[in-house]
């Protein structure tokens, strides 16, 4: 049986979209929130769309961390460091923490088409610095539009997965490939997250100009480089 996926900040647009897709794929999902009631309401919304058999529940972020060792972080950058510092004691040693945070300038009242400089290099590297060395940090899902995740149908986007823990990359690729249409690609070291995070700001600018929900596709790699639901 696959392990539960806890989504920290799972009541928001991105977390809810990922939760929906994984629930539809039969995964067990725990929606995390600062407020347990809000998390339970979000879980109910997913059950309404997926069916009452969906294995989705809601709880506080810290209870969600304590319940599993596979976490996904989908919070705005302004709350990122403070939340991780609070949650650190609840995160089990050996957990995989998948960070989808983009440090948009909008977090401090700037433009969503620009990113902030993060001292560590990227939001994901900040996560690695803030959490215990026994936690495995992986960066992924930055370029996947919440609009597409929350809609029906294929998600036309590749997911670039970066981590300094090579053994965790296939685990997260397999998770990404459960989203119909997504191909997951090994993006190498965690430091590459700074590039992947920046791409989102570019996509947001394109979305505004073209009134669309863009994604990315990486071409030219051998078939074996792309993890899909079929591979
Ligand atoms: N939206 C997208 O299309 C998209 C795509 C790729 C990546 N991302 C990234 O994913 C992250 C989440 O994006 P989103 O659009 O889902 O954001 P969001 O809807 O604004 O927020 C997600 C959740 O984070 C929690 N939260 C908000 N402020 C917080 C704070 N100061 N401290 C702790 N928790 C807080 C809230 O949950 P509770 O109030 O229930 O605790 C909220 O529902 C961002 O870093 C974003 O850059 C988003």
Short mmCIF file of C-alpha atoms and ligand atoms in Angstrom, two decimals:
data_model
loop_
_atom_site.label_atom_id
_atom_site.label_comp_id
_atom_site.label_asym_id
_atom_site.label_seq_id
_atom_site.Cartn_x
_atom_site.Cartn_y
_atom_site.Cartn_z
CA UNK A 1 0.00 0.00 0.00
CA UNK A 2 1.36 3.45 -0.88
CA UNK A 3 1.98 5.88 1.97
CA UNK A 4 -0.32 8.83 2.63
CA UNK A 5 0.56 12.18 1.06
CA UNK A 6 0.19 15.16 3.41
CA UNK A 7 -0.25 18.50 1.68
CA UNK A 8 0.83 21.41 3.89
CA UNK A 9 -1.22 24.45 2.87
CA UNK A 10 -3.48 22.03 1.03
CA UNK A 11 -6.54 24.29 1.30
CA UNK A 12 -5.08 26.66 -1.32
CA UNK A 13 -5.30 26.54 -5.10
CA UNK A 14 -2.17 24.51 -5.84
CA UNK A 15 -2.44 22.11 -2.90
CA UNK A 16 -6.11 21.44 -3.52
CA UNK A 17 -5.45 20.74 -7.20
CA UNK A 18 -2.68 18.26 -6.39
CA UNK A 19 -4.85 16.64 -3.71
CA UNK A 20 -7.69 16.26 -6.21
CA UNK A 21 -5.48 14.60 -8.82
CA UNK A 22 -3.90 12.22 -6.32
CA UNK A 23 -7.27 11.35 -4.77
CA UNK A 24 -8.55 10.59 -8.28
CA UNK A 25 -5.52 8.29 -8.72
CA UNK A 26 -6.53 6.36 -5.56
CA UNK A 27 -3.85 7.81 -3.28
CA UNK A 28 -4.47 8.53 0.41
CA UNK A 29 -4.27 12.30 0.92
CA UNK A 30 -4.24 14.38 4.10
CA UNK A 31 -4.99 18.06 3.55
CA UNK A 32 -3.09 20.24 6.01
CA UNK A 33 -4.08 23.72 7.14
CA UNK A 34 -3.45 26.12 9.99
CA UNK A 35 -7.09 25.40 10.82
CA UNK A 36 -8.34 21.79 11.09
CA UNK A 37 -11.92 22.75 10.16
CA UNK A 38 -10.77 24.48 6.97
CA UNK A 39 -8.77 21.36 6.08
CA UNK A 40 -11.79 19.10 6.66
CA UNK A 41 -13.96 21.33 4.46
CA UNK A 42 -11.34 21.14 1.71
CA UNK A 43 -11.28 17.33 2.03
CA UNK A 44 -15.08 17.28 1.69
CA UNK A 45 -14.86 19.36 -1.51
CA UNK A 46 -12.54 16.75 -3.00
CA UNK A 47 -14.85 13.91 -1.97
CA UNK A 48 -17.73 15.72 -3.67
CA UNK A 49 -15.76 15.69 -6.92
CA UNK A 50 -14.06 12.32 -6.60
CA UNK A 51 -16.70 10.24 -4.79
CA UNK A 52 -17.17 9.35 -1.14
CA UNK A 53 -14.73 6.42 -1.46
CA UNK A 54 -11.87 8.89 -1.96
CA UNK A 55 -9.24 8.49 0.75
CA UNK A 56 -9.01 12.17 1.70
CA UNK A 57 -9.03 13.73 5.15
CA UNK A 58 -8.15 17.10 6.64
CA UNK A 59 -6.20 18.11 9.73
CA UNK A 60 -3.84 20.73 11.07
CA UNK A 61 -0.52 21.05 9.27
CA UNK A 62 1.35 19.63 12.27
CA UNK A 63 -0.98 16.61 12.62
CA UNK A 64 -0.63 15.99 8.87
CA UNK A 65 3.19 16.04 9.21
CA UNK A 66 3.07 13.63 12.12
CA UNK A 67 0.81 11.22 10.21
CA UNK A 68 3.12 10.39 7.31
CA UNK A 69 6.64 10.75 5.90
CA UNK A 70 5.63 12.11 2.49
CA UNK A 71 4.88 15.83 2.61
CA UNK A 72 4.12 18.40 -0.06
CA UNK A 73 4.54 22.08 0.75
CA UNK A 74 2.20 24.49 -1.07
CA UNK A 75 2.20 27.75 0.88
CA UNK A 76 2.89 31.32 -0.24
CA UNK A 77 6.52 32.36 0.23
CA UNK A 78 5.60 34.96 2.85
CA UNK A 79 4.59 32.17 5.26
CA UNK A 80 7.25 29.65 4.19
CA UNK A 81 10.06 30.11 6.73
CA UNK A 82 7.86 30.74 9.74
CA UNK A 83 5.63 27.74 9.01
CA UNK A 84 8.59 25.39 8.50
CA UNK A 85 10.17 26.54 11.74
CA UNK A 86 6.88 25.80 13.54
CA UNK A 87 6.44 22.41 11.87
CA UNK A 88 10.04 21.21 12.24
CA UNK A 89 9.40 19.22 15.47
CA UNK A 90 6.41 17.45 13.86
CA UNK A 91 8.27 16.34 10.72
CA UNK A 92 9.54 12.78 11.08
CA UNK A 93 13.24 12.05 10.43
CA UNK A 94 13.61 10.50 6.97
CA UNK A 95 10.51 12.28 5.60
CA UNK A 96 10.46 13.43 2.00
CA UNK A 97 9.39 17.09 1.86
CA UNK A 98 8.41 18.15 -1.64
CA UNK A 99 8.53 21.92 -1.95
CA UNK A 100 6.46 23.64 -4.67
CA UNK A 101 6.94 27.15 -3.26
CA UNK A 102 7.81 29.94 -5.66
CA UNK A 103 9.33 33.06 -4.04
CA UNK A 104 7.20 35.53 -5.98
CA UNK A 105 7.73 39.23 -5.34
CA UNK A 106 3.95 39.38 -4.84
CA UNK A 107 4.68 37.89 -1.40
CA UNK A 108 5.96 41.30 -0.29
CA UNK A 109 3.58 43.42 -2.35
CA UNK A 110 5.59 43.28 -5.57
CA UNK A 111 4.77 41.76 -8.94
CA UNK A 112 3.82 38.12 -9.47
CA UNK A 113 5.93 38.25 -12.64
CA UNK A 114 9.12 38.71 -10.62
CA UNK A 115 10.83 36.58 -8.02
CA UNK A 116 12.62 37.56 -4.84
CA UNK A 117 16.26 36.81 -4.22
CA UNK A 118 16.46 34.08 -1.59
CA UNK A 119 19.73 34.02 0.35
CA UNK A 120 20.00 30.21 0.12
CA UNK A 121 19.42 30.30 -3.67
CA UNK A 122 15.81 29.12 -3.80
CA UNK A 123 12.78 28.50 -1.59
CA UNK A 124 13.56 24.77 -1.69
CA UNK A 125 17.13 25.36 -0.50
CA UNK A 126 15.73 27.54 2.28
CA UNK A 127 13.55 24.57 3.26
CA UNK A 128 16.60 22.30 3.36
CA UNK A 129 18.42 24.77 5.57
CA UNK A 130 15.49 25.24 7.97
CA UNK A 131 14.63 21.55 8.44
CA UNK A 132 16.63 18.76 10.05
CA UNK A 133 19.44 17.22 7.99
CA UNK A 134 17.53 13.93 8.31
CA UNK A 135 14.73 15.30 6.11
CA UNK A 136 14.95 14.77 2.36
CA UNK A 137 13.99 17.93 0.47
CA UNK A 138 12.81 17.66 -3.12
CA UNK A 139 11.72 20.58 -5.34
CA UNK A 140 8.85 19.89 -7.76
CA UNK A 141 5.50 21.06 -9.21
CA UNK A 142 6.49 24.76 -9.50
CA UNK A 143 5.41 25.08 -13.10
CA UNK A 144 2.08 23.23 -12.88
CA UNK A 145 -0.90 25.60 -13.05
CA UNK A 146 -3.46 25.19 -10.27
CA UNK A 147 -6.14 26.10 -12.83
CA UNK A 148 -5.26 23.01 -14.88
CA UNK A 149 -4.98 20.80 -11.80
CA UNK A 150 -8.43 21.85 -10.59
CA UNK A 151 -10.04 21.45 -14.02
CA UNK A 152 -10.89 18.16 -15.69
CA UNK A 153 -8.63 16.55 -18.28
CA UNK A 154 -4.94 16.29 -19.02
CA UNK A 155 -2.42 18.63 -17.43
CA UNK A 156 -0.20 19.78 -20.30
CA UNK A 157 3.04 20.30 -18.35
CA UNK A 158 6.30 18.60 -17.45
CA UNK A 159 7.40 18.49 -13.81
CA UNK A 160 11.09 19.02 -13.13
CA UNK A 161 12.19 17.24 -9.96
CA UNK A 162 15.35 18.41 -8.16
CA UNK A 163 17.02 17.02 -5.05
CA UNK A 164 20.40 16.34 -3.51
CA UNK A 165 18.97 12.92 -2.52
CA UNK A 166 19.05 11.01 -5.81
CA UNK A 167 17.05 8.12 -4.36
CA UNK A 168 14.06 10.42 -3.65
CA UNK A 169 13.80 11.72 -7.21
CA UNK A 170 12.12 8.58 -8.70
CA UNK A 171 9.66 8.53 -5.76
CA UNK A 172 8.54 12.07 -6.59
CA UNK A 173 8.60 11.41 -10.34
CA UNK A 174 6.19 8.51 -9.78
CA UNK A 175 3.91 10.80 -7.76
CA UNK A 176 3.95 13.47 -10.48
CA UNK A 177 3.25 10.88 -13.17
CA UNK A 178 -0.02 10.01 -11.45
CA UNK A 179 -1.36 13.32 -12.79
CA UNK A 180 -2.73 12.61 -16.28
CA UNK A 181 -0.67 14.39 -18.95
CA UNK A 182 2.31 15.13 -16.71
CA UNK A 183 5.77 13.83 -17.54
CA UNK A 184 8.27 13.97 -14.68
CA UNK A 185 11.95 14.64 -15.40
CA UNK A 186 14.99 14.37 -13.13
CA UNK A 187 16.25 17.96 -12.84
CA UNK A 188 19.40 17.12 -10.87
CA UNK A 189 20.61 18.84 -7.72
CA UNK A 190 18.41 20.88 -5.40
CA UNK A 191 20.32 24.04 -6.40
CA UNK A 192 18.60 23.79 -9.82
CA UNK A 193 15.32 24.60 -8.05
CA UNK A 194 16.31 28.27 -8.30
CA UNK A 195 15.98 28.04 -12.09
CA UNK A 196 12.73 26.05 -12.00
CA UNK A 197 11.18 28.46 -9.48
CA UNK A 198 12.07 31.43 -11.72
CA UNK A 199 10.31 29.87 -14.73
CA UNK A 200 6.99 30.19 -12.89
CA UNK A 201 7.29 33.99 -12.82
CA UNK A 202 7.85 33.90 -16.59
CA UNK A 203 4.78 31.66 -17.06
CA UNK A 204 2.65 34.02 -14.94
CA UNK A 205 3.63 36.93 -17.22
CA UNK A 206 2.68 34.87 -20.30
CA UNK A 207 -0.62 33.90 -18.66
CA UNK A 208 -1.45 37.55 -18.05
CA UNK A 209 -0.53 38.58 -21.63
CA UNK A 210 -2.39 35.72 -23.30
CA UNK A 211 -5.16 35.09 -20.74
CA UNK A 212 -4.08 31.45 -20.52
CA UNK A 213 -2.70 28.78 -18.20
CA UNK A 214 0.70 27.88 -19.61
CA UNK A 215 3.04 25.06 -18.68
CA UNK A 216 6.42 23.79 -19.84
CA UNK A 217 7.58 20.88 -21.98
CA UNK A 218 11.20 19.73 -22.18
CA UNK A 219 11.96 18.17 -25.55
CA UNK A 220 14.76 16.09 -27.01
CA UNK A 221 15.50 13.72 -24.13
CA UNK A 222 15.41 9.94 -24.58
CA UNK A 223 12.06 8.29 -23.74
CA UNK A 224 13.59 6.85 -20.58
CA UNK A 225 14.08 10.38 -19.17
CA UNK A 226 10.33 10.97 -19.04
CA UNK A 227 8.38 9.30 -16.26
CA UNK A 228 4.73 9.06 -17.30
CA UNK A 229 1.72 7.13 -16.10
CA UNK A 230 2.55 4.57 -18.81
CA UNK A 231 6.26 4.14 -17.99
N1 LIG B 1 -1.34 28.66 -7.81
C1 LIG B 1 -0.56 28.09 -8.72
O1 LIG B 1 -0.94 27.93 -9.90
C2 LIG B 1 0.83 27.63 -8.35
C3 LIG B 1 1.57 26.90 -9.29
C4 LIG B 1 2.83 26.42 -8.93
C5 LIG B 1 3.36 26.72 -7.68
N2 LIG B 1 2.62 27.46 -6.81
C6 LIG B 1 3.21 27.78 -5.50
O2 LIG B 1 2.53 27.00 -4.53
C7 LIG B 1 2.39 27.75 -3.32
C8 LIG B 1 0.90 27.84 -2.99
O3 LIG B 1 0.24 28.54 -4.01
P1 LIG B 1 -1.34 28.79 -3.92
O4 LIG B 1 -1.71 29.54 -5.13
O5 LIG B 1 -2.02 27.50 -3.61
O6 LIG B 1 -1.39 29.75 -2.64
P2 LIG B 1 -2.60 30.18 -1.73
O7 LIG B 1 -3.88 29.59 -2.26
O8 LIG B 1 -2.52 31.66 -1.58
O9 LIG B 1 -2.19 29.56 -0.31
C9 LIG B 1 -2.13 28.18 -0.05
C10 LIG B 1 -2.44 27.93 1.42
O10 LIG B 1 -1.35 28.35 2.23
C11 LIG B 1 -1.84 28.68 3.53
N3 LIG B 1 -1.24 29.96 3.92
C12 LIG B 1 -1.47 31.17 3.39
N4 LIG B 1 -0.69 32.11 3.98
C13 LIG B 1 0.02 31.45 4.91
C14 LIG B 1 0.99 31.87 5.87
N5 LIG B 1 1.38 33.14 5.97
N6 LIG B 1 1.53 30.92 6.68
C15 LIG B 1 1.15 29.63 6.58
N7 LIG B 1 0.24 29.18 5.70
C16 LIG B 1 -0.31 30.08 4.87
C17 LIG B 1 -3.35 28.80 3.43
O11 LIG B 1 -3.92 27.68 4.07
P3 LIG B 1 -4.61 27.77 5.53
O12 LIG B 1 -5.11 29.19 5.70
O13 LIG B 1 -5.73 26.78 5.39
O14 LIG B 1 -3.56 27.38 6.49
C18 LIG B 1 -3.62 28.72 1.95
O15 LIG B 1 -4.85 28.09 1.64
C19 LIG B 1 3.02 29.12 -3.58
O16 LIG B 1 4.33 29.16 -3.09
C20 LIG B 1 3.01 29.23 -5.08
O17 LIG B 1 4.04 30.05 -5.57
C21 LIG B 1 1.36 27.91 -7.10
#
